[in-house]
Structures are given as C-alpha cells and as structure tokens.
PDB file of C-alpha atoms in Angstrom:
ATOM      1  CA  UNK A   1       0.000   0.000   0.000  1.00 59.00           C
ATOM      2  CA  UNK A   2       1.842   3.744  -0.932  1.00 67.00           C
ATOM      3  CA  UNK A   3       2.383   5.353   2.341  1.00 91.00           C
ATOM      4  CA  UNK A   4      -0.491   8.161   2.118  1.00 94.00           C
ATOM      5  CA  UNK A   5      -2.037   9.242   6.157  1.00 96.00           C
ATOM      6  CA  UNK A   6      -4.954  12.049   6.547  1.00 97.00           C
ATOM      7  CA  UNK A   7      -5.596  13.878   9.199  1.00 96.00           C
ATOM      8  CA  UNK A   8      -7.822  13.649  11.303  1.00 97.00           C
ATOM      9  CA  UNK A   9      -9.896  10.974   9.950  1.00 96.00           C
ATOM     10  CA  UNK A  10     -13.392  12.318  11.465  1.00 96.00           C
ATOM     11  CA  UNK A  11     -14.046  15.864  12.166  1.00 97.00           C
ATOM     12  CA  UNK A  12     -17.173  17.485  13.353  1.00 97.00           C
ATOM     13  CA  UNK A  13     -16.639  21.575  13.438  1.00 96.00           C
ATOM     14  CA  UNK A  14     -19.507  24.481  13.376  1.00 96.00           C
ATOM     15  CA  UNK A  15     -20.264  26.809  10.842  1.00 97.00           C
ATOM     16  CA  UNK A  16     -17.755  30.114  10.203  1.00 97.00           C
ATOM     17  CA  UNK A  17     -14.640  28.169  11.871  1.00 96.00           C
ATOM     18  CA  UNK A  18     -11.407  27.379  10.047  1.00 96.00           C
ATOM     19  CA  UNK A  19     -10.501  23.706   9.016  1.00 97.00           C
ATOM     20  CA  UNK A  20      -7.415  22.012   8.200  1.00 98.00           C
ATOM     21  CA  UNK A  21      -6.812  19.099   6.957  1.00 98.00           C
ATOM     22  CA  UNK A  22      -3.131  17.014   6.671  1.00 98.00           C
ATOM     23  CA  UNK A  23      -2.468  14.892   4.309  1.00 98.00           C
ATOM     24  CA  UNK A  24       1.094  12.993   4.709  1.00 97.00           C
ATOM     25  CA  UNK A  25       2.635  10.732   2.403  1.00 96.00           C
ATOM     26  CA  UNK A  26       6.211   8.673   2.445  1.00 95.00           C
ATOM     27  CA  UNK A  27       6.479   7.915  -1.236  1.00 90.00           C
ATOM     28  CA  UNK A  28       8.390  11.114  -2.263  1.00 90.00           C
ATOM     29  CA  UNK A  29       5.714  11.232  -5.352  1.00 89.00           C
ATOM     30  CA  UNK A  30       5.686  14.496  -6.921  1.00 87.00           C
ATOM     31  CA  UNK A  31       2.594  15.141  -7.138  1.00 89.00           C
ATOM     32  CA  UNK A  32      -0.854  15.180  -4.956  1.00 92.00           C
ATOM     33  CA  UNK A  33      -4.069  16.128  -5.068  1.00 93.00           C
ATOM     34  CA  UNK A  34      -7.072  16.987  -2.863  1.00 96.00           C
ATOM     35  CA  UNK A  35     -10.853  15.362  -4.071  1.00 96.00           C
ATOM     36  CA  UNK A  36     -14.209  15.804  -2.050  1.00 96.00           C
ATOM     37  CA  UNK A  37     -16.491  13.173  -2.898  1.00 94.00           C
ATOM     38  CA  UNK A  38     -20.456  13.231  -2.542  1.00 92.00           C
ATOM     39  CA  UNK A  39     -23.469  11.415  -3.125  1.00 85.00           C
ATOM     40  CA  UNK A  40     -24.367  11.855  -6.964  1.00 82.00           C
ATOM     41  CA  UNK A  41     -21.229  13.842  -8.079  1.00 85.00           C
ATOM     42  CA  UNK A  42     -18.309  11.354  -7.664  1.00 87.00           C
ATOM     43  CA  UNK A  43     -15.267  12.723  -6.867  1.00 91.00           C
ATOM     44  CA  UNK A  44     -14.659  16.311  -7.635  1.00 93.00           C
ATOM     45  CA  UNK A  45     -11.155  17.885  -7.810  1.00 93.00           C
ATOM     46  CA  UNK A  46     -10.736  20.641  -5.184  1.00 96.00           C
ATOM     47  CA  UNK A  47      -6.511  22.146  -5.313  1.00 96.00           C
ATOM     48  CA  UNK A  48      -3.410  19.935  -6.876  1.00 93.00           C
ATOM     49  CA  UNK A  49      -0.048  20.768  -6.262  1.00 93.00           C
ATOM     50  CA  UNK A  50       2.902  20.100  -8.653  1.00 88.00           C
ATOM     51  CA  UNK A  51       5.597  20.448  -6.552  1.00 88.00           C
ATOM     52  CA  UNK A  52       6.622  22.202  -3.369  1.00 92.00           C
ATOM     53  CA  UNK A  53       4.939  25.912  -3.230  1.00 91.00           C
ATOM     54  CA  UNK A  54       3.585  24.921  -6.588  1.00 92.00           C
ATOM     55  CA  UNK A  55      -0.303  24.654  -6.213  1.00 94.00           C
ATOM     56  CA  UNK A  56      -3.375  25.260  -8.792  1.00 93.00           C
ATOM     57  CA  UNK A  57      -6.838  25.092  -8.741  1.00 94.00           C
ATOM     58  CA  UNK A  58      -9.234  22.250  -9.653  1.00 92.00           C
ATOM     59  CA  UNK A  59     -13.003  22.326 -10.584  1.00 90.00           C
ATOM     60  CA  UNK A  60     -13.871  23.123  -6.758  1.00 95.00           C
ATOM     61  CA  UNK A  61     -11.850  25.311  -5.308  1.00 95.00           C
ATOM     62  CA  UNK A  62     -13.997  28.296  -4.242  1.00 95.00           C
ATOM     63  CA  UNK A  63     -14.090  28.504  -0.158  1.00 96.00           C
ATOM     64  CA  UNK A  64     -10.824  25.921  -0.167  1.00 97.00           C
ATOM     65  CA  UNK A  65      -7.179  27.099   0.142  1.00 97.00           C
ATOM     66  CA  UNK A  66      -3.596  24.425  -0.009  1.00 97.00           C
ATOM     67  CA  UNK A  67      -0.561  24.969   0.961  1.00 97.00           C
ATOM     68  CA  UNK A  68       2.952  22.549   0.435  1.00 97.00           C
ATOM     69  CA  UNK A  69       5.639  23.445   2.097  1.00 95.00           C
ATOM     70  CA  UNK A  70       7.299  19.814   2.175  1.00 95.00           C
ATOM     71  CA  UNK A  71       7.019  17.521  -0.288  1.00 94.00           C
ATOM     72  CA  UNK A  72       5.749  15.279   1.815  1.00 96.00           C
ATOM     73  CA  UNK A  73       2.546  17.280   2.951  1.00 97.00           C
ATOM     74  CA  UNK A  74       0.050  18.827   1.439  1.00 98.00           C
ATOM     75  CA  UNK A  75      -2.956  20.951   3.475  1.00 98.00           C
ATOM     76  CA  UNK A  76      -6.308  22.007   2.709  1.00 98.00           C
ATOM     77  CA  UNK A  77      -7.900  24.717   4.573  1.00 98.00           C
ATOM     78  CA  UNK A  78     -11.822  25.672   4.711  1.00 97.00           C
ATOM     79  CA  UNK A  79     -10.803  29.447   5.606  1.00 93.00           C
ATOM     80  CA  UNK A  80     -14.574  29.750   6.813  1.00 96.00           C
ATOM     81  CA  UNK A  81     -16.522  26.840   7.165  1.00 96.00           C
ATOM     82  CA  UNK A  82     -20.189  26.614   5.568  1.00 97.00           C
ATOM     83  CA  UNK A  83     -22.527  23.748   5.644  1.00 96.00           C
ATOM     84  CA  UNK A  84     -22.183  22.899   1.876  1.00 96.00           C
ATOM     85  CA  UNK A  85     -18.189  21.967   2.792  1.00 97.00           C
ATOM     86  CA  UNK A  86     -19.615  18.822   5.014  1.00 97.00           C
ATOM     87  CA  UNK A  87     -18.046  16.244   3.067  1.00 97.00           C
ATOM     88  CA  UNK A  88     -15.675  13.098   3.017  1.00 97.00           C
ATOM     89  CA  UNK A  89     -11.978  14.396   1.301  1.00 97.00           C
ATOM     90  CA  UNK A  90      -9.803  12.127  -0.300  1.00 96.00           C
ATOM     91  CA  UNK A  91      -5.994  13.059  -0.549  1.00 96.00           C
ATOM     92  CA  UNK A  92      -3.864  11.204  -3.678  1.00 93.00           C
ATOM     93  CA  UNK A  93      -0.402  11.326  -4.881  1.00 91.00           C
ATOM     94  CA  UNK A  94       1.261   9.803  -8.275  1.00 87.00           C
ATOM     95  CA  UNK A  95       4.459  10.558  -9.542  1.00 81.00           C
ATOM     96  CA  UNK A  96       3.423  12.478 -12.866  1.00 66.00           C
ATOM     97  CA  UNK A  97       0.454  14.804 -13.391  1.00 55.00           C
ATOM     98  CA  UNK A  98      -1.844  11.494 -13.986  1.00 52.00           C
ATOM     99  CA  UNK A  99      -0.105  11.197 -17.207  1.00 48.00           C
ATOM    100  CA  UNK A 100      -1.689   8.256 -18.792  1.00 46.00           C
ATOM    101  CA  UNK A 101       1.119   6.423 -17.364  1.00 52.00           C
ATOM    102  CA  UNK A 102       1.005   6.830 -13.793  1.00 67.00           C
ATOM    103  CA  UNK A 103      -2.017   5.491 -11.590  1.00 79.00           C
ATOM    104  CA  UNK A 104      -2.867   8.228  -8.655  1.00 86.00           C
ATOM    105  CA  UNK A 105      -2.597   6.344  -5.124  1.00 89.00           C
ATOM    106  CA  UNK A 106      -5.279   7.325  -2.795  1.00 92.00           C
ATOM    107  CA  UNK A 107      -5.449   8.504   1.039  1.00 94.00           C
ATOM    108  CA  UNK A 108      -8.611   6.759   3.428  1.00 93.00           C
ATOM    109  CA  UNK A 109      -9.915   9.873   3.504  1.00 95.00           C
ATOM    110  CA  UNK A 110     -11.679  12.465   5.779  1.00 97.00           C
ATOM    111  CA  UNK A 111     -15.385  12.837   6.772  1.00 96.00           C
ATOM    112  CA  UNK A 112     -16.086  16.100   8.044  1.00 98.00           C
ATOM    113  CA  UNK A 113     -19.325  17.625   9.050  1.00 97.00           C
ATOM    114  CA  UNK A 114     -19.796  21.084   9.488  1.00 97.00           C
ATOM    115  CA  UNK A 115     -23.056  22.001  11.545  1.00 96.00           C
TER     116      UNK A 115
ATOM    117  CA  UNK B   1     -13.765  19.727 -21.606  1.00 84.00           C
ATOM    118  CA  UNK B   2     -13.231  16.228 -20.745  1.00 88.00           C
ATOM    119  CA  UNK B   3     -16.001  14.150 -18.931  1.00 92.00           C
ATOM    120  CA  UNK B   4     -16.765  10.227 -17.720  1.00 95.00           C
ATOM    121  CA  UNK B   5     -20.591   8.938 -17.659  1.00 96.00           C
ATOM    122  CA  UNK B   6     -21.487   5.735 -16.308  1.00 95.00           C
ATOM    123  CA  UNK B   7     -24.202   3.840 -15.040  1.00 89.00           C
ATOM    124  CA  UNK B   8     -26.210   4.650 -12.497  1.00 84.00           C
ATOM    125  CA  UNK B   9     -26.265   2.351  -9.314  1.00 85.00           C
ATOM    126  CA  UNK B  10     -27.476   0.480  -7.795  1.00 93.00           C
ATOM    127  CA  UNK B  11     -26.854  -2.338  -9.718  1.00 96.00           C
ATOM    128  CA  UNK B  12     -27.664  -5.528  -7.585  1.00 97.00           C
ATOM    129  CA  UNK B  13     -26.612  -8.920  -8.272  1.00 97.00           C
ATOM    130  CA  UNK B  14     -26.747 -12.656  -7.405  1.00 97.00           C
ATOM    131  CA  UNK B  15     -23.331 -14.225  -6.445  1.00 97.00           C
ATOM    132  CA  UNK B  16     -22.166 -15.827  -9.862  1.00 96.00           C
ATOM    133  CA  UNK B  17     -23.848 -13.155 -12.502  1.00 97.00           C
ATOM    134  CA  UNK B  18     -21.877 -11.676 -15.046  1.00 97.00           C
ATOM    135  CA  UNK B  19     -21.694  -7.562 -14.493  1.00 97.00           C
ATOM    136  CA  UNK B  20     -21.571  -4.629 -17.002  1.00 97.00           C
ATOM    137  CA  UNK B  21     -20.895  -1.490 -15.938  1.00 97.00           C
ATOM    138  CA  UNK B  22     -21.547   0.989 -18.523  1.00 97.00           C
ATOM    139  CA  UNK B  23     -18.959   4.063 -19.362  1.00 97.00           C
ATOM    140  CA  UNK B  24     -18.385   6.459 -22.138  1.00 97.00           C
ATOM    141  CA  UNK B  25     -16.308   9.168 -22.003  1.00 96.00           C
ATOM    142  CA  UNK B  26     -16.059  12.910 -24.172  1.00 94.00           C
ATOM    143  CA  UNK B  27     -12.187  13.937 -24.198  1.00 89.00           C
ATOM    144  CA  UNK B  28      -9.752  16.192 -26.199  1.00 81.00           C
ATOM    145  CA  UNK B  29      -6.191  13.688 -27.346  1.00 78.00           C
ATOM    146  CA  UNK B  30      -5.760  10.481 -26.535  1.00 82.00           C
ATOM    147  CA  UNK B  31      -7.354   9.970 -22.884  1.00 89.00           C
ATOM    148  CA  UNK B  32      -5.828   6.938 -20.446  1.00 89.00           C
ATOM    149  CA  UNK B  33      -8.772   4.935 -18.842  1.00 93.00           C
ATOM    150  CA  UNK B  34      -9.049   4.005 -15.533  1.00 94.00           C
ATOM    151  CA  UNK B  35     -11.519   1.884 -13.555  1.00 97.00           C
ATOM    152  CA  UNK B  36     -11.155   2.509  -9.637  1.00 96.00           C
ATOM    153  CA  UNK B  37     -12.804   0.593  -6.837  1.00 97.00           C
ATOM    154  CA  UNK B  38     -13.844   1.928  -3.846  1.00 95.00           C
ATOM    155  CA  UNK B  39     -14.541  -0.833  -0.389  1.00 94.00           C
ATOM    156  CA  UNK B  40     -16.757   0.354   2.329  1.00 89.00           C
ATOM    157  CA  UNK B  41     -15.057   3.024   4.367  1.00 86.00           C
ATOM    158  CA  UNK B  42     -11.952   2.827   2.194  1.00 88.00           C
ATOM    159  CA  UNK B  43     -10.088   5.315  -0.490  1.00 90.00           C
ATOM    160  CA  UNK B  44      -9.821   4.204  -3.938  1.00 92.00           C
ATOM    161  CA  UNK B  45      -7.652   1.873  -5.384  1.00 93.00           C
ATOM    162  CA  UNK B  46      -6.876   1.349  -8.697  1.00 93.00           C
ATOM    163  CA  UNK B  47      -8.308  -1.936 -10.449  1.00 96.00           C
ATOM    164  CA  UNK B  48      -7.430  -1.498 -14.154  1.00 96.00           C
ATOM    165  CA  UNK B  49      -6.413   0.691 -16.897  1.00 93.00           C
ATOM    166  CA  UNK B  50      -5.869   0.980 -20.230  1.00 93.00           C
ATOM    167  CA  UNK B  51      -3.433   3.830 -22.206  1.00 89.00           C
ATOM    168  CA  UNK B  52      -4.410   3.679 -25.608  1.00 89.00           C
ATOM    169  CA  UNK B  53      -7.164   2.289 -28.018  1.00 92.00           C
ATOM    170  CA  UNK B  54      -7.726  -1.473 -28.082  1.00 94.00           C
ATOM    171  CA  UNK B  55      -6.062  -2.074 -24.978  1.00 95.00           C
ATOM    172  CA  UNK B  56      -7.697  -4.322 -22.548  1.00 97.00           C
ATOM    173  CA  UNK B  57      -7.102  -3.814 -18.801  1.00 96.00           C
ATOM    174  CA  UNK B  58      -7.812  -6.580 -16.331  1.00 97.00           C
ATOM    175  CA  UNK B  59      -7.177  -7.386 -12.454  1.00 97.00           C
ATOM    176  CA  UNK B  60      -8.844 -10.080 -10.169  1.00 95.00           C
ATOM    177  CA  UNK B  61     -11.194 -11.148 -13.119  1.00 97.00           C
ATOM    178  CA  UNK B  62     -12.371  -7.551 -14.236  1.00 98.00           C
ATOM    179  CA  UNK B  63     -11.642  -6.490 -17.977  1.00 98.00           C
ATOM    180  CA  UNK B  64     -12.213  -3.380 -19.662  1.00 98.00           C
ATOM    181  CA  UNK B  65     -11.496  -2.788 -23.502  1.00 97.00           C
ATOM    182  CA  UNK B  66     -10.532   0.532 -24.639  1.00 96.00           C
ATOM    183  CA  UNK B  67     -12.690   1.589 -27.406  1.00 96.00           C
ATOM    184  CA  UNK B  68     -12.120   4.685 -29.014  1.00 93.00           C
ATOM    185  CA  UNK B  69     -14.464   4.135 -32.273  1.00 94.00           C
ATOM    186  CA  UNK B  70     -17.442   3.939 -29.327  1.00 95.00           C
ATOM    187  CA  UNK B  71     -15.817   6.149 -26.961  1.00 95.00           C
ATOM    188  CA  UNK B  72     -16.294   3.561 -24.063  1.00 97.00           C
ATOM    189  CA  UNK B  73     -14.529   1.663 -21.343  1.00 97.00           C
ATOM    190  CA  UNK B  74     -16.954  -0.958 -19.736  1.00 98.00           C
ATOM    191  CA  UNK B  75     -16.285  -2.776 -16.954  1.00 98.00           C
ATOM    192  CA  UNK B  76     -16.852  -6.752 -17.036  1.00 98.00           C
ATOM    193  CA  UNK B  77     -16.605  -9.699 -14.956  1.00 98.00           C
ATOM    194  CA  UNK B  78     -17.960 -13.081 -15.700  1.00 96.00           C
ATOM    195  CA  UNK B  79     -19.012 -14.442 -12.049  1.00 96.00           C
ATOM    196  CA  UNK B  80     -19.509 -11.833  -9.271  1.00 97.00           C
ATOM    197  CA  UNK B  81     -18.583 -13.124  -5.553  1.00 97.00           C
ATOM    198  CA  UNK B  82     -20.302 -10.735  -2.602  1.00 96.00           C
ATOM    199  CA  UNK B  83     -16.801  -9.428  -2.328  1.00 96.00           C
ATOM    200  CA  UNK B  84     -17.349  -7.753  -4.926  1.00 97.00           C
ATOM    201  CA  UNK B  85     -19.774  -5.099  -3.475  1.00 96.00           C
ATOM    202  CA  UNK B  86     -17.968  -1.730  -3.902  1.00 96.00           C
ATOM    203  CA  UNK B  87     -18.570   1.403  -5.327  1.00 95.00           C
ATOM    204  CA  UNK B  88     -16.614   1.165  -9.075  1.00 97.00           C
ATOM    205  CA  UNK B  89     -15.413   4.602 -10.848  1.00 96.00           C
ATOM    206  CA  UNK B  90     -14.611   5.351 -14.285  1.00 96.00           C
ATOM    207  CA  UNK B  91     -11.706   7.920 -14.913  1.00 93.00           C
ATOM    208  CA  UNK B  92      -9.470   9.299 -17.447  1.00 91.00           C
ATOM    209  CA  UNK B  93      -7.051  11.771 -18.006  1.00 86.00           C
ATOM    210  CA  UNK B  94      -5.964  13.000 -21.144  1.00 79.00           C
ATOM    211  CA  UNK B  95      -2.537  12.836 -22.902  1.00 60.00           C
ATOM    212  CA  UNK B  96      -2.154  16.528 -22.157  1.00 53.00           C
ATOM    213  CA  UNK B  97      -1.296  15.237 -18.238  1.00 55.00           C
ATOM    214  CA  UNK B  98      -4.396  16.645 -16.949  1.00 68.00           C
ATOM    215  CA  UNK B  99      -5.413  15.503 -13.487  1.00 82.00           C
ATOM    216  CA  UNK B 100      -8.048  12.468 -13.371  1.00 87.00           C
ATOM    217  CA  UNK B 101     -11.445  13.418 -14.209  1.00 89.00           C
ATOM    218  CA  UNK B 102     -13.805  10.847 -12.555  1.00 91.00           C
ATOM    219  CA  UNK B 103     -17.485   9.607 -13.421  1.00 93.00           C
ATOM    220  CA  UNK B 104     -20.094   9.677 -10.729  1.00 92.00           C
ATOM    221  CA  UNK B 105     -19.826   5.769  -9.494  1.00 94.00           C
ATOM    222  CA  UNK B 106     -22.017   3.217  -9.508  1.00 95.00           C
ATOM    223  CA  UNK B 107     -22.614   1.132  -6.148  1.00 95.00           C
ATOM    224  CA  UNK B 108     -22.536  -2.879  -6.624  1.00 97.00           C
ATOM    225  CA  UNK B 109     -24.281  -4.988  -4.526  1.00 96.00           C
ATOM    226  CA  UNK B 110     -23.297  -8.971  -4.419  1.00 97.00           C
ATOM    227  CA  UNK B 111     -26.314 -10.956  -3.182  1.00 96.00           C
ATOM    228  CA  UNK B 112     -25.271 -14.710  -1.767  1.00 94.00           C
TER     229      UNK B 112
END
C-alpha cells in the first residue's frame, strides 16, 4: 500500500470556523491532489499541487485554500466553514500529473461535518 | 472539456452473474482509462487501466477494452462473488497530463 495518512480521519466543526486538513505521504511522489467526494457527483477535484509551493486550482476550489511546504505534505484549509463543505476528502499522490502512465494512489480519507 | 458517464447504481446482483458497468467518455487527445474501486469506508484503489485504443485492462477477473471508435470503457466480470460489493469509478485523463477526471460511481451490490 503507498504510504499516504490524513488527518484527522473524522471531524465534526460548526459553521464560520477554520478547518485544516493534513495529508502525509512517504512515497516522495511528486505530485498530490485533494478530491471531495459526494453522493451523486463522484469525486470532484478541489486544489493539486505540482511540486513544493507549486499549487493550482481544480473544478472546486472556491471557499478551499492548499498549501505545500514539504514535499511530503500537502494541506487544505476551509478558511470559513459553511454547511455545503460537510463532506468526506480524499488526498492522492502519483508521480506524474496522472499522465496516462502513472495510476494516482489514494489517502482513506476524511469525513467532516460542518453544523 | 473532458467528462466520464457511467451507469447509475445500484446495480444488484446474485453471487455468480456476469456484471456490465456501462462508461463512455467525451475527451480532447488520446485519454488513459481508468476503472477505480472503492470498499466500504476505504479510499480508492486502482483496479485497471488501459493507455491507448484497443487495450484491454484486467485485475482479479475484471476487464475493460478501450474503445475509441465507441468512446467507451466498460467494466466486465464473468461471475460476481459478494466481495465484490464496492462502489466502481470510471476515470481518465488526457494525454495533455491533466489531473483524473472521474465519473459519478455506480454502487454494486453482491447478493449470496
């Protein structure tokens, strides 16, 4: 199994408050990604990051912020938490952009609820 | 831009049926195809894939052809064991190194 942790794994928070989430990996892959996934839209792409400090924006990324500082870690932060954020997120890594080549590895994700 | 559509779940079997899942895809290039599983309470993990047209992908009894004539990538497997109750995902990405782009899932059920 590729060496991908998120934290924390459950996470009940209230409406307005900030939210991080970790996601930690050991495989020294360059690249990761963060996905939320709900009932009757799959899993939707929120922030990727190519490389340390090197982040961009996937389909969802309004209300979400990332930051990589290491290349092993890779955070997502709800600046302001709303209601339409409760979710489960997913965290993945591969080694090239999903190049055709390279399967993405995936994290056991996140559930949080935000009341 | 690029986009996955499969069945929609639930899709219930007896132990032994044969199961189609259903996906097409719209992309720009020449996309890589992915089918991902998902196990209760789990992440995904990647059950087959196929890089280029006529390619046939296949893991623990699963196959998927690449067809690019029918734009389509379904997901087959000839005897279904309750095991087999997961939530399945088509995905591609196309040549241009795009991230994945995913389908909705559709949610097997293995009756004994």
């Amino acid at each position: 199994d590729a060496g991908i942790t998120q934290s924390p794994r459950h996470k009940v928070t209230e409406t307005g408050t900030p939210v991080t989430l970790r996601c930690h990996q050991t495989e020294n892959h360059r690249y990761m990604y963060w996905y939320r996934q709900d009932p009757g839209h799959g899993l939707r792409l929120i922030h990727y990051s190519y490389g340390v400090k090197d982040t961009d924006k996937g389909e969802v990324s309004d209300g979400y912020s990332v930051s990589r500082s290491k290349t092993e870690d890779f955070l997502l932060t709800l600046e302001s938490a709303t209601s339409s954020q409760t979710s489960v997120y997913f965290c993945a890594i591969s080694e090239s952009r999903g190049g055709g080549r390279d399967e993405q590895f995936f994290g056991p994700g996140t559930r949080l609820t935000v009341l | 831009g690029d986009s996955v559509t499969q069945m929609e779940g639930p899709v219930t079997l007896s132990e032994e049926a044969f199961l189609t899942i259903n996906c097409t895809y719209t992309a720009t290039g020449y996309p890589s195809l992915f089918w991902y599983v998902q196990y209760p309470g789990e992440g995904l993990q990647l059950l087959l894939k196929a890089t280029k047209a006529d390619d046939k992908g296949s893991n623990k009894g699963f196959e998927a052809t690449y067809r690019k004539e029918t734009t389509s990538f379904h997901l087959e497997k000839g005897s279904v064991q309750v095991s087999d109750s997961a939530v399945y995902f088509c995905a591609l990405t196309s040549s241009g190194n795009t991230p994945l782009v995913f389908g909705k899932g559709t949610r097997l059920s293995v009756i004994a």
